[in-house]
mmCIF file of C-alpha atoms and ligand atoms in Angstrom:
data_model
loop_
_atom_site.group_PDB
_atom_site.id
_atom_site.type_symbol
_atom_site.label_atom_id
_atom_site.label_comp_id
_atom_site.label_asym_id
_atom_site.label_seq_id
_atom_site.Cartn_x
_atom_site.Cartn_y
_atom_site.Cartn_z
ATOM 1 C CA MET A 5 80.528 15.580 82.805
ATOM 2 C CA MET A 6 82.059 18.422 84.746
ATOM 3 C CA THR A 7 82.702 17.848 88.565
ATOM 4 C CA TYR A 8 83.079 21.018 90.610
ATOM 5 C CA LYS A 9 84.398 21.081 94.065
ATOM 6 C CA ILE A 10 82.823 23.888 95.901
ATOM 7 C CA GLY A 11 83.433 24.843 99.627
ATOM 8 C CA VAL A 12 80.593 25.994 101.890
ATOM 9 C CA LEU A 13 81.785 28.002 104.838
ATOM 10 C CA ASN A 14 78.569 29.277 106.584
ATOM 11 C CA GLY A 15 80.201 32.139 108.608
ATOM 12 C CA ASP A 16 78.548 33.869 111.842
ATOM 13 C CA ASP A 17 75.019 35.239 112.827
ATOM 14 C CA ILE A 18 73.007 35.093 109.730
ATOM 15 C CA GLY A 19 75.551 33.288 107.746
ATOM 16 C CA PRO A 20 73.979 29.838 108.642
ATOM 17 C CA GLU A 21 70.609 31.164 107.543
ATOM 18 C CA VAL A 22 71.498 32.613 104.137
ATOM 19 C CA VAL A 23 74.349 30.422 103.051
ATOM 20 C CA PRO A 24 72.330 27.225 103.133
ATOM 21 C CA VAL A 25 69.651 29.146 101.057
ATOM 22 C CA ALA A 26 72.209 29.995 98.394
ATOM 23 C CA VAL A 27 73.293 26.306 98.205
ATOM 24 C CA SER A 28 69.663 25.060 97.931
ATOM 25 C CA VAL A 29 69.158 27.643 95.131
ATOM 26 C CA ILE A 30 72.342 26.504 93.138
ATOM 27 C CA LYS A 31 71.336 23.011 93.593
ATOM 28 C CA GLU A 32 67.738 23.672 92.083
ATOM 29 C CA ALA A 33 69.361 25.389 89.049
ATOM 30 C CA VAL A 34 71.723 22.646 88.099
ATOM 31 C CA LYS A 35 69.461 19.909 88.746
ATOM 32 C CA GLY A 36 68.236 19.970 85.004
ATOM 33 C CA PHE A 37 71.953 19.748 83.704
ATOM 34 C CA ASP A 38 73.138 15.979 83.548
ATOM 35 C CA ASP A 39 76.504 17.090 82.670
ATOM 36 C CA ILE A 40 77.041 19.274 86.052
ATOM 37 C CA ASP A 41 78.065 17.456 88.993
ATOM 38 C CA ILE A 42 78.765 19.438 92.330
ATOM 39 C CA ASP A 43 80.727 17.987 95.178
ATOM 40 C CA TRP A 44 79.729 20.333 98.113
ATOM 41 C CA GLN A 45 82.207 20.331 101.019
ATOM 42 C CA GLU A 46 81.198 22.033 104.073
ATOM 43 C CA LEU A 47 84.115 23.561 106.058
ATOM 44 C CA PRO A 48 84.436 25.076 109.671
ATOM 45 C CA VAL A 49 85.022 28.761 109.866
ATOM 46 C CA GLY A 50 83.948 31.700 112.309
ATOM 47 C CA PHE A 51 82.722 31.532 115.779
ATOM 48 C CA PRO A 52 80.827 28.310 115.405
ATOM 49 C CA SER A 53 84.354 26.842 114.693
ATOM 50 C CA TYR A 54 85.845 28.674 117.482
ATOM 51 C CA LEU A 55 83.485 27.127 119.869
ATOM 52 C CA GLU A 56 83.733 23.626 118.490
ATOM 53 C CA ARG A 57 87.603 23.694 117.703
ATOM 54 C CA GLY A 58 88.999 26.630 119.461
ATOM 55 C CA GLU A 59 89.820 28.384 116.208
ATOM 56 C CA THR A 60 88.148 30.565 113.623
ATOM 57 C CA LEU A 61 90.230 29.684 110.891
ATOM 58 C CA PRO A 62 91.135 26.062 111.483
ATOM 59 C CA GLU A 63 93.818 24.081 109.411
ATOM 60 C CA ILE A 64 91.465 21.571 107.939
ATOM 61 C CA THR A 65 89.762 24.654 105.942
ATOM 62 C CA LEU A 66 93.135 26.163 105.084
ATOM 63 C CA GLN A 67 94.320 22.674 103.819
ATOM 64 C CA THR A 68 91.136 21.822 101.706
ATOM 65 C CA LEU A 69 90.622 25.386 99.985
ATOM 66 C CA PRO A 70 93.478 24.962 97.529
ATOM 67 C CA ASP A 71 91.906 21.795 96.132
ATOM 68 C CA LEU A 72 88.586 23.506 95.516
ATOM 69 C CA ASP A 73 87.177 25.137 92.449
ATOM 70 C CA ALA A 74 85.496 27.984 94.594
ATOM 71 C CA TRP A 75 83.705 28.380 97.688
ATOM 72 C CA ILE A 76 81.008 30.340 99.312
ATOM 73 C CA LEU A 77 82.087 32.320 102.512
ATOM 74 C CA GLY A 78 79.189 33.563 104.747
ATOM 75 C CA PRO A 79 79.459 36.827 106.634
ATOM 76 C CA ILE A 80 81.914 37.084 109.468
ATOM 77 C CA GLY A 81 81.037 38.594 112.694
ATOM 78 C CA HIS A 82 84.624 39.285 113.809
ATOM 79 C CA MET A 83 83.694 42.124 116.217
ATOM 80 C CA ALA A 84 82.207 39.718 118.693
ATOM 81 C CA TYR A 85 85.268 37.447 118.808
ATOM 82 C CA PRO A 86 87.364 37.227 121.918
ATOM 83 C CA LYS A 87 90.020 40.106 121.536
ATOM 84 C CA ASP A 88 92.792 38.685 123.584
ATOM 85 C CA ASP A 89 93.029 35.205 121.810
ATOM 86 C CA PRO A 90 95.249 34.706 118.638
ATOM 87 C CA LYS A 91 93.221 31.796 117.536
ATOM 88 C CA ALA A 92 90.014 34.154 117.196
ATOM 89 C CA ILE A 93 91.374 35.809 114.090
ATOM 90 C CA ASN A 94 89.220 37.526 111.590
ATOM 91 C CA PRO A 95 89.182 34.929 108.770
ATOM 92 C CA HIS A 96 88.015 36.666 105.575
ATOM 93 C CA PRO A 97 91.039 39.199 105.138
ATOM 94 C CA ILE A 98 93.361 36.139 105.715
ATOM 95 C CA LEU A 99 91.376 34.057 102.963
ATOM 96 C CA ARG A 100 91.430 37.035 100.610
ATOM 97 C CA ARG A 101 95.106 37.511 100.792
ATOM 98 C CA LYS A 102 96.143 33.867 101.176
ATOM 99 C CA PHE A 103 94.451 33.159 97.909
ATOM 100 C CA ASP A 104 95.280 36.440 96.255
ATOM 101 C CA LEU A 105 91.665 37.374 95.613
ATOM 102 C CA MET A 106 92.961 40.812 94.623
ATOM 103 C CA SER A 107 89.352 41.999 92.935
ATOM 104 C CA ASN A 108 86.219 42.307 94.809
ATOM 105 C CA ILE A 109 83.396 42.835 92.213
ATOM 106 C CA ARG A 110 80.328 44.386 93.838
ATOM 107 C CA PRO A 111 77.207 45.236 91.774
ATOM 108 C CA ALA A 112 74.379 47.600 92.702
ATOM 109 C CA ARG A 113 71.340 47.400 90.637
ATOM 110 C CA SER A 114 67.780 48.812 91.352
ATOM 111 C CA TYR A 115 64.690 46.797 90.834
ATOM 112 C CA PRO A 116 61.544 48.907 89.726
ATOM 113 C CA THR A 117 59.513 47.265 92.719
ATOM 114 C CA ILE A 118 62.064 47.733 95.476
ATOM 115 C CA ARG A 119 61.997 51.159 97.170
ATOM 116 C CA SER A 120 65.308 52.746 96.546
ATOM 117 C CA LEU A 121 66.556 56.415 96.110
ATOM 118 C CA HIS A 122 66.769 55.917 92.257
ATOM 119 C CA GLN A 123 65.627 53.747 89.477
ATOM 120 C CA ASP A 124 67.587 52.571 86.602
ATOM 121 C CA VAL A 125 70.871 52.077 88.650
ATOM 122 C CA ASP A 126 73.187 49.165 87.331
ATOM 123 C CA ILE A 127 76.815 49.868 88.615
ATOM 124 C CA VAL A 128 79.447 47.270 89.407
ATOM 125 C CA ILE A 129 82.052 48.541 91.622
ATOM 126 C CA ILE A 130 85.514 46.762 91.360
ATOM 127 C CA ARG A 131 87.248 47.209 94.800
ATOM 128 C CA GLU A 132 90.921 46.267 95.402
ATOM 129 C CA ASN A 133 90.792 43.851 98.140
ATOM 130 C CA ASN A 134 94.325 43.243 99.772
ATOM 131 C CA GLU A 135 96.131 46.425 100.186
ATOM 132 C CA GLY A 136 95.184 50.044 100.627
ATOM 133 C CA PHE A 137 94.727 51.459 104.042
ATOM 134 C CA GLN A 138 93.549 47.977 105.667
ATOM 135 C CA PRO A 139 95.993 47.243 108.197
ATOM 136 C CA ASP A 140 94.910 43.635 108.894
ATOM 137 C CA ARG A 141 96.009 42.432 105.245
ATOM 138 C CA ASN A 142 98.381 45.026 103.568
ATOM 139 C CA MET A 143 101.706 43.720 105.188
ATOM 140 C CA PHE A 144 103.734 40.486 104.800
ATOM 141 C CA ILE A 145 104.523 40.624 108.454
ATOM 142 C CA GLY A 146 103.267 43.006 111.052
ATOM 143 C CA GLN A 147 100.398 45.453 110.889
ATOM 144 C CA ALA A 148 100.345 48.569 109.190
ATOM 145 C CA GLU A 149 98.776 50.650 112.007
ATOM 146 C CA PHE A 150 100.791 51.477 114.908
ATOM 147 C CA MET A 151 101.259 53.961 117.785
ATOM 148 C CA PRO A 152 104.947 55.660 118.193
ATOM 149 C CA THR A 153 103.431 57.466 121.214
ATOM 150 C CA PRO A 154 100.341 56.959 123.469
ATOM 151 C CA ASP A 155 98.906 60.002 121.576
ATOM 152 C CA MET A 156 99.886 59.442 118.010
ATOM 153 C CA ALA A 157 98.457 56.708 115.473
ATOM 154 C CA LEU A 158 99.821 55.959 112.168
ATOM 155 C CA SER A 159 98.176 53.957 109.400
ATOM 156 C CA VAL A 160 100.174 53.250 106.165
ATOM 157 C CA ARG A 161 98.439 52.628 102.926
ATOM 158 C CA VAL A 162 99.816 50.259 100.338
ATOM 159 C CA ILE A 163 99.084 50.697 96.605
ATOM 160 C CA SER A 164 100.971 48.308 94.179
ATOM 161 C CA ARG A 165 101.231 48.117 90.394
ATOM 162 C CA ARG A 166 100.453 44.358 90.371
ATOM 163 C CA ASN A 167 97.112 44.602 92.360
ATOM 164 C CA SER A 168 96.051 47.853 90.461
ATOM 165 C CA GLU A 169 96.651 46.301 87.209
ATOM 166 C CA PHE A 170 94.655 43.219 88.176
ATOM 167 C CA VAL A 171 91.665 45.352 89.283
ATOM 168 C CA ALA A 172 91.888 47.565 86.302
ATOM 169 C CA ARG A 173 91.880 44.496 84.106
ATOM 170 C CA THR A 174 88.710 42.920 85.823
ATOM 171 C CA ALA A 175 86.823 46.344 85.310
ATOM 172 C CA PHE A 176 87.845 46.684 81.552
ATOM 173 C CA GLU A 177 86.923 42.977 80.843
ATOM 174 C CA LEU A 178 83.443 43.385 82.835
ATOM 175 C CA ALA A 179 82.898 46.698 80.861
ATOM 176 C CA ARG A 180 83.500 44.817 77.702
ATOM 177 C CA GLN A 181 81.262 41.709 78.596
ATOM 178 C CA ARG A 182 78.294 43.805 80.023
ATOM 179 C CA ASN A 183 75.730 45.256 77.798
ATOM 180 C CA GLY A 184 76.171 48.694 79.411
ATOM 181 C CA LYS A 185 77.915 52.049 78.540
ATOM 182 C CA LYS A 186 81.043 50.450 77.575
ATOM 183 C CA LYS A 187 82.800 52.727 80.203
ATOM 184 C CA VAL A 188 85.099 52.317 83.301
ATOM 185 C CA THR A 189 85.117 55.170 85.780
ATOM 186 C CA ALA A 190 88.427 55.152 87.929
ATOM 187 C CA ILE A 191 88.201 56.569 91.500
ATOM 188 C CA HIS A 192 91.129 58.260 93.029
ATOM 189 C CA LYS A 193 92.351 61.201 95.074
ATOM 190 C CA ASP A 194 95.537 61.870 93.001
ATOM 191 C CA THR A 195 95.151 65.673 93.644
ATOM 192 C CA VAL A 196 96.479 64.814 97.427
ATOM 193 C CA PHE A 197 97.868 61.261 97.268
ATOM 194 C CA LYS A 198 99.932 62.132 94.483
ATOM 195 C CA ILE A 199 102.211 59.018 94.754
ATOM 196 C CA GLY A 200 99.586 56.346 95.824
ATOM 197 C CA CYS A 201 96.496 57.232 93.818
ATOM 198 C CA GLY A 202 99.041 58.534 91.079
ATOM 199 C CA LEU A 203 100.739 54.972 90.612
ATOM 200 C CA PHE A 204 96.887 53.433 90.698
ATOM 201 C CA MET A 205 95.880 55.861 87.929
ATOM 202 C CA GLU A 206 98.948 55.589 85.732
ATOM 203 C CA THR A 207 98.502 51.655 85.934
ATOM 204 C CA VAL A 208 94.568 52.136 85.226
ATOM 205 C CA ARG A 209 95.675 54.212 81.956
ATOM 206 C CA GLU A 210 98.199 51.556 80.771
ATOM 207 C CA VAL A 211 95.556 48.855 81.202
ATOM 208 C CA ALA A 212 93.093 50.876 79.364
ATOM 209 C CA ASN A 213 95.262 51.191 76.200
ATOM 210 C CA GLY A 214 94.500 47.723 75.511
ATOM 211 C CA TYR A 215 90.738 48.174 75.557
ATOM 212 C CA PRO A 216 90.164 50.901 72.856
ATOM 213 C CA ASP A 217 86.544 49.853 72.656
ATOM 214 C CA ILE A 218 86.108 50.934 76.330
ATOM 215 C CA GLN A 219 86.013 54.489 77.622
ATOM 216 C CA LEU A 220 88.034 55.477 80.406
ATOM 217 C CA GLU A 221 87.014 58.284 82.687
ATOM 218 C CA ASP A 222 88.232 59.402 86.201
ATOM 219 C CA ARG A 223 86.781 61.072 89.197
ATOM 220 C CA VAL A 224 88.172 62.388 92.599
ATOM 221 C CA VAL A 225 86.488 60.315 95.251
ATOM 222 C CA ASP A 226 84.897 62.991 96.935
ATOM 223 C CA THR A 227 83.202 64.324 93.821
ATOM 224 C CA PHE A 228 82.130 60.774 92.879
ATOM 225 C CA ALA A 229 80.661 59.977 96.176
ATOM 226 C CA MET A 230 78.497 63.048 95.649
ATOM 227 C CA ASN A 231 77.727 62.163 91.782
ATOM 228 C CA LEU A 232 76.786 58.633 92.869
ATOM 229 C CA VAL A 233 74.200 59.848 95.146
ATOM 230 C CA MET A 234 72.858 62.580 92.644
ATOM 231 C CA LYS A 235 73.033 60.684 89.279
ATOM 232 C CA PRO A 236 74.045 56.984 89.570
ATOM 233 C CA GLN A 237 72.640 56.238 86.053
ATOM 234 C CA ASP A 238 75.738 58.055 84.752
ATOM 235 C CA PHE A 239 77.947 55.014 85.696
ATOM 236 C CA ASP A 240 78.644 51.430 84.654
ATOM 237 C CA VAL A 241 81.855 49.782 85.835
ATOM 238 C CA VAL A 242 83.822 51.647 88.624
ATOM 239 C CA VAL A 243 87.214 50.578 89.752
ATOM 240 C CA THR A 244 88.956 51.808 92.878
ATOM 241 C CA THR A 245 91.336 51.168 95.659
ATOM 242 C CA ASN A 246 90.606 49.201 98.794
ATOM 243 C CA MET A 247 88.995 51.659 101.357
ATOM 244 C CA PHE A 248 87.402 53.858 98.584
ATOM 245 C CA GLY A 249 85.861 50.965 97.366
ATOM 246 C CA ASP A 250 84.678 49.694 100.711
ATOM 247 C CA ILE A 251 82.970 52.994 101.486
ATOM 248 C CA LEU A 252 81.480 53.506 97.925
ATOM 249 C CA SER A 253 80.065 49.881 97.456
ATOM 250 C CA ASP A 254 78.184 50.336 100.775
ATOM 251 C CA GLU A 255 76.865 53.787 99.385
ATOM 252 C CA ALA A 256 75.880 52.144 96.218
ATOM 253 C CA ALA A 257 74.089 49.428 98.027
ATOM 254 C CA GLY A 258 72.244 52.066 100.082
ATOM 255 C CA LEU A 259 70.931 53.461 96.699
ATOM 256 C CA VAL A 260 69.093 50.286 95.560
ATOM 257 C CA GLY A 261 67.582 48.798 98.885
ATOM 258 C CA GLY A 262 70.199 48.219 101.458
ATOM 259 C CA LEU A 263 72.828 45.539 102.275
ATOM 260 C CA GLY A 264 70.469 42.715 101.607
ATOM 261 C CA MET A 265 70.548 43.594 98.023
ATOM 262 C CA ALA A 266 74.662 43.940 98.041
ATOM 263 C CA PRO A 267 76.411 40.836 96.624
ATOM 264 C CA GLY A 268 80.092 40.365 95.967
ATOM 265 C CA LEU A 269 82.530 37.929 94.274
ATOM 266 C CA CYS A 270 86.335 37.900 95.342
ATOM 267 C CA VAL A 271 88.529 36.969 92.235
ATOM 268 C CA GLY A 272 92.189 36.356 91.827
ATOM 269 C CA PRO A 273 94.295 34.588 89.015
ATOM 270 C CA ASP A 274 93.531 31.191 90.348
ATOM 271 C CA TYR A 275 90.537 31.180 92.978
ATOM 272 C CA MET A 276 87.304 32.923 93.574
ATOM 273 C CA MET A 277 85.230 33.260 96.672
ATOM 274 C CA ALA A 278 81.471 34.434 96.881
ATOM 275 C CA GLN A 279 81.059 36.664 99.614
ATOM 276 C CA ALA A 280 78.222 39.101 100.086
ATOM 277 C CA THR A 281 79.029 42.867 101.164
ATOM 278 C CA HIS A 282 76.958 42.765 104.214
ATOM 279 C CA GLY A 283 78.376 41.641 107.706
ATOM 280 C CA SER A 284 76.970 39.079 109.964
ATOM 281 C CA ALA A 285 73.824 41.251 110.930
ATOM 282 C CA PRO A 286 73.987 40.106 114.602
ATOM 283 C CA ASP A 287 70.751 42.227 115.294
ATOM 284 C CA ILE A 288 68.438 40.045 112.954
ATOM 285 C CA ALA A 289 70.474 36.726 113.510
ATOM 286 C CA GLY A 290 68.120 33.612 114.154
ATOM 287 C CA LYS A 291 64.967 35.342 113.349
ATOM 288 C CA ASN A 292 64.645 33.886 109.827
ATOM 289 C CA ILE A 293 64.172 37.576 108.448
ATOM 290 C CA ALA A 294 67.740 37.984 106.766
ATOM 291 C CA ASN A 295 67.292 38.816 103.197
ATOM 292 C CA PRO A 296 69.115 35.777 101.170
ATOM 293 C CA PHE A 297 69.336 38.042 98.045
ATOM 294 C CA ALA A 298 72.930 39.193 98.256
ATOM 295 C CA MET A 299 74.265 35.554 99.213
ATOM 296 C CA VAL A 300 72.503 33.975 96.554
ATOM 297 C CA LYS A 301 73.275 36.379 93.902
ATOM 298 C CA SER A 302 77.120 36.281 95.103
ATOM 299 C CA ALA A 303 76.817 32.546 94.412
ATOM 300 C CA GLN A 304 75.183 33.150 91.129
ATOM 301 C CA MET A 305 78.041 35.366 90.150
ATOM 302 C CA MET A 306 80.669 32.707 91.302
ATOM 303 C CA PHE A 307 78.892 30.172 89.170
ATOM 304 C CA ALA A 308 78.563 32.359 86.179
ATOM 305 C CA CYS A 309 82.423 33.255 86.249
ATOM 306 C CA LEU A 310 83.217 29.606 86.834
ATOM 307 C CA GLY A 311 81.240 28.600 83.864
ATOM 308 C CA GLU A 312 83.125 31.266 81.916
ATOM 309 C CA LYS A 313 86.516 30.263 83.346
ATOM 310 C CA LYS A 314 85.863 26.555 82.534
ATOM 311 C CA LYS A 315 84.136 27.066 79.134
ATOM 312 C CA ASP A 316 81.227 25.304 80.604
ATOM 313 C CA SER A 317 78.088 26.528 78.751
ATOM 314 C CA SER A 318 75.732 24.446 81.013
ATOM 315 C CA LEU A 319 76.926 26.103 84.054
ATOM 316 C CA VAL A 320 76.624 29.415 82.527
ATOM 317 C CA LYS A 321 73.113 28.484 81.685
ATOM 318 C CA ALA A 322 72.400 27.322 85.203
ATOM 319 C CA ALA A 323 73.723 30.644 86.633
ATOM 320 C CA ASP A 324 71.423 32.480 84.168
ATOM 321 C CA LEU A 325 68.477 30.415 85.521
ATOM 322 C CA VAL A 326 69.276 31.614 89.116
ATOM 323 C CA GLN A 327 69.109 35.340 87.935
ATOM 324 C CA GLN A 328 65.788 34.588 86.062
ATOM 325 C CA GLY A 329 64.665 33.120 89.674
ATOM 326 C CA LEU A 330 65.838 36.215 91.436
ATOM 327 C CA ASP A 331 64.365 38.615 89.035
ATOM 328 C CA LYS A 332 60.996 36.650 89.142
ATOM 329 C CA VAL A 333 60.856 37.019 93.078
ATOM 330 C CA LEU A 334 61.775 40.630 92.913
ATOM 331 C CA ARG A 335 59.045 41.184 90.037
ATOM 332 C CA ASP A 336 56.385 39.379 91.803
ATOM 333 C CA MET A 337 57.157 40.696 95.407
ATOM 334 C CA LYS A 338 55.083 37.907 97.016
ATOM 335 C CA ALA A 339 57.725 36.302 98.995
ATOM 336 C CA VAL A 340 60.289 38.955 99.962
ATOM 337 C CA THR A 341 61.908 39.564 103.502
ATOM 338 C CA PRO A 342 60.985 42.689 105.622
ATOM 339 C CA ASP A 343 63.912 44.923 104.542
ATOM 340 C CA LEU A 344 62.138 44.805 101.318
ATOM 341 C CA SER A 345 58.723 45.677 102.782
ATOM 342 C CA GLY A 346 57.739 41.986 102.451
ATOM 343 C CA THR A 347 56.589 39.337 105.231
ATOM 344 C CA ALA A 348 58.578 36.290 103.846
ATOM 345 C CA GLY A 349 61.069 34.638 105.846
ATOM 346 C CA THR A 350 64.654 33.839 104.836
ATOM 347 C CA HIS A 351 63.733 30.274 103.857
ATOM 348 C CA GLN A 352 60.412 31.346 102.185
ATOM 349 C CA MET A 353 62.214 33.712 100.001
ATOM 350 C CA GLY A 354 64.783 30.996 99.015
ATOM 351 C CA GLU A 355 61.819 28.525 98.143
ATOM 352 C CA ALA A 356 60.341 31.224 95.992
ATOM 353 C CA ILE A 357 63.677 31.841 94.021
ATOM 354 C CA CYS A 358 63.595 27.883 93.478
ATOM 355 C CA ASP A 359 60.060 28.055 92.252
ATOM 356 C CA GLY A 360 61.173 30.765 89.923
ATOM 357 C CA ILE A 361 63.840 28.631 88.812
ATOM 358 C CA ASN A 362 61.536 25.808 87.842
ATOM 359 C CA SER A 363 59.056 27.863 86.125
ATOM 360 C CA PHE A 364 62.026 28.831 83.486
ATOM 361 C CA ALA A 365 63.759 25.478 83.483
HETATM 362 P P1 LIG B 412 76.016 44.497 108.969
HETATM 363 O O1 LIG B 412 76.237 44.347 107.490
HETATM 364 O O2 LIG B 412 76.063 43.068 109.699
HETATM 365 O O3 LIG B 412 74.697 44.918 109.272
HETATM 366 C C1 LIG B 412 74.147 46.493 108.871
HETATM 367 C C2 LIG B 412 72.628 46.478 109.043
HETATM 368 O O4 LIG B 412 72.301 45.854 107.794
HETATM 369 C C3 LIG B 412 72.193 45.842 110.119
HETATM 370 O O5 LIG B 412 70.862 46.667 110.537
HETATM 371 C C4 LIG B 412 71.701 44.570 109.559
HETATM 372 O O6 LIG B 412 70.478 44.085 110.177
HETATM 373 C C5 LIG B 412 71.289 45.003 108.189
HETATM 374 N N1 LIG B 412 71.598 43.699 107.372
HETATM 375 C C6 LIG B 412 72.842 43.247 106.948
HETATM 376 N N2 LIG B 412 72.614 41.945 106.048
HETATM 377 C C7 LIG B 412 71.298 42.016 105.948
HETATM 378 C C8 LIG B 412 70.591 41.136 105.142
HETATM 379 N N3 LIG B 412 71.132 40.175 104.389
HETATM 380 N N4 LIG B 412 69.288 41.250 105.300
HETATM 381 C C9 LIG B 412 68.518 42.140 105.914
HETATM 382 N N5 LIG B 412 69.351 43.008 106.692
HETATM 383 C C10 LIG B 412 70.727 43.016 106.548
HETATM 384 O O7 LIG B 412 77.054 45.338 109.649
HETATM 385 P P2 LIG B 412 77.553 45.552 111.058
HETATM 386 O O8 LIG B 412 76.422 45.394 111.984
HETATM 387 O O9 LIG B 412 78.366 46.916 111.099
HETATM 388 O O10 LIG B 412 78.496 44.534 111.449
HETATM 389 C C11 LIG B 412 78.154 43.252 111.899
HETATM 390 C C12 LIG B 412 79.448 42.472 112.053
HETATM 391 O O11 LIG B 412 79.770 41.914 110.757
HETATM 392 C C13 LIG B 412 80.543 43.030 112.762
HETATM 393 O O12 LIG B 412 81.403 41.966 113.186
HETATM 394 C C14 LIG B 412 81.385 43.425 111.435
HETATM 395 O O13 LIG B 412 82.693 43.647 111.820
HETATM 396 C C15 LIG B 412 80.915 42.386 110.538
HETATM 397 N N6 LIG B 412 81.309 42.574 109.077
HETATM 398 C C16 LIG B 412 81.399 41.643 108.297
HETATM 399 C C17 LIG B 412 81.746 41.705 107.014
HETATM 400 C C18 LIG B 412 81.899 40.770 105.982
HETATM 401 O O14 LIG B 412 82.064 39.449 106.446
HETATM 402 N N7 LIG B 412 82.178 40.799 104.839
HETATM 403 C C19 LIG B 412 81.412 42.920 106.295
HETATM 404 C C20 LIG B 412 81.007 44.048 107.210
HETATM 405 C C21 LIG B 412 80.841 43.759 108.564
#
């Protein structure tokens, strides 16, 4: 019997709608496996935590997370937090940084039944998570964005060999595992950022030497942004630095049906955190119309990855069942949310995924 300790951090706005759906779907998938036991631990985070405890990332959460195998983090609506209170911090960059979650794995896959700009798209973008231009996480102390004068702003970008190596390795391992093109495309702008993108590409090429079965190609980010829109079918696994990855993964989501279809998994050497690409969607919060696909698929990726890491074939099988449930719902299109041109609510779509799982279990 394997026991997993899994954290549940609902987050803000649509978070308390889509995260419980992800949890119920995983519960349904593991139900038939006597050798899997999950100890779910709900932990406070975000604005509900601020209202209740006066902080968006309380000590109890920070103290508990290191003892867990993995956790699900719902979307965070930090733009709505009070600006003048240091206890109202944006928790997700801190979690990514504190737990060394360097790789953010963001798939974009088209489904024939979902209206999208292209068909036959199956890409995974690996975005470096903790450095680059993002000033709220790329410094040990202080912020990497500052104003020396009232009329001048500077932003400092960080690229390290360590993090570049980790994301490159994530990309090559994934390209090897996937039944795809056996190709990694590295995105940069070393024509201009000769040192920063230069170090990133030098590191990616070094890692590529250890994967002779995987082809490495590289593209300049602006050309790639165009290629992605025109012929996304040319790509399989894509690896890049933080801000390029942030932008390109939303672009990729836009190709296959929008942010409700955009899952994500943050991984590091010791921990993993399921976190969808989308934000907290305050415009649709509380209406039971948020698409739970991204959050459910993020949790599915986390359990598949955990199963591989722990060499637990039952957990890998349970994660496969979740995938089959998701695929069935998107094939049938009888219970999908309005962003996918359906009329189902968030919970109804979640129940349909559970029914789908049961039809395969
Ligand atoms: P957003 O991703 O929340 O929403 C953009 C659009 O996509 C909205 O129209 C929204 O309704 C729609 N959308 C998003 N998720 C959806 C889903 N699951 N189903 C259906 N439609 C969905 O981006 P935003 O509006 O720019 O940001 C809102 C808040 O979220 C801000 O506070 C922002 O800082 C934060 N944010 C958080 C994260 C994160 O936690 N990872 C990521 C991006 C933005």
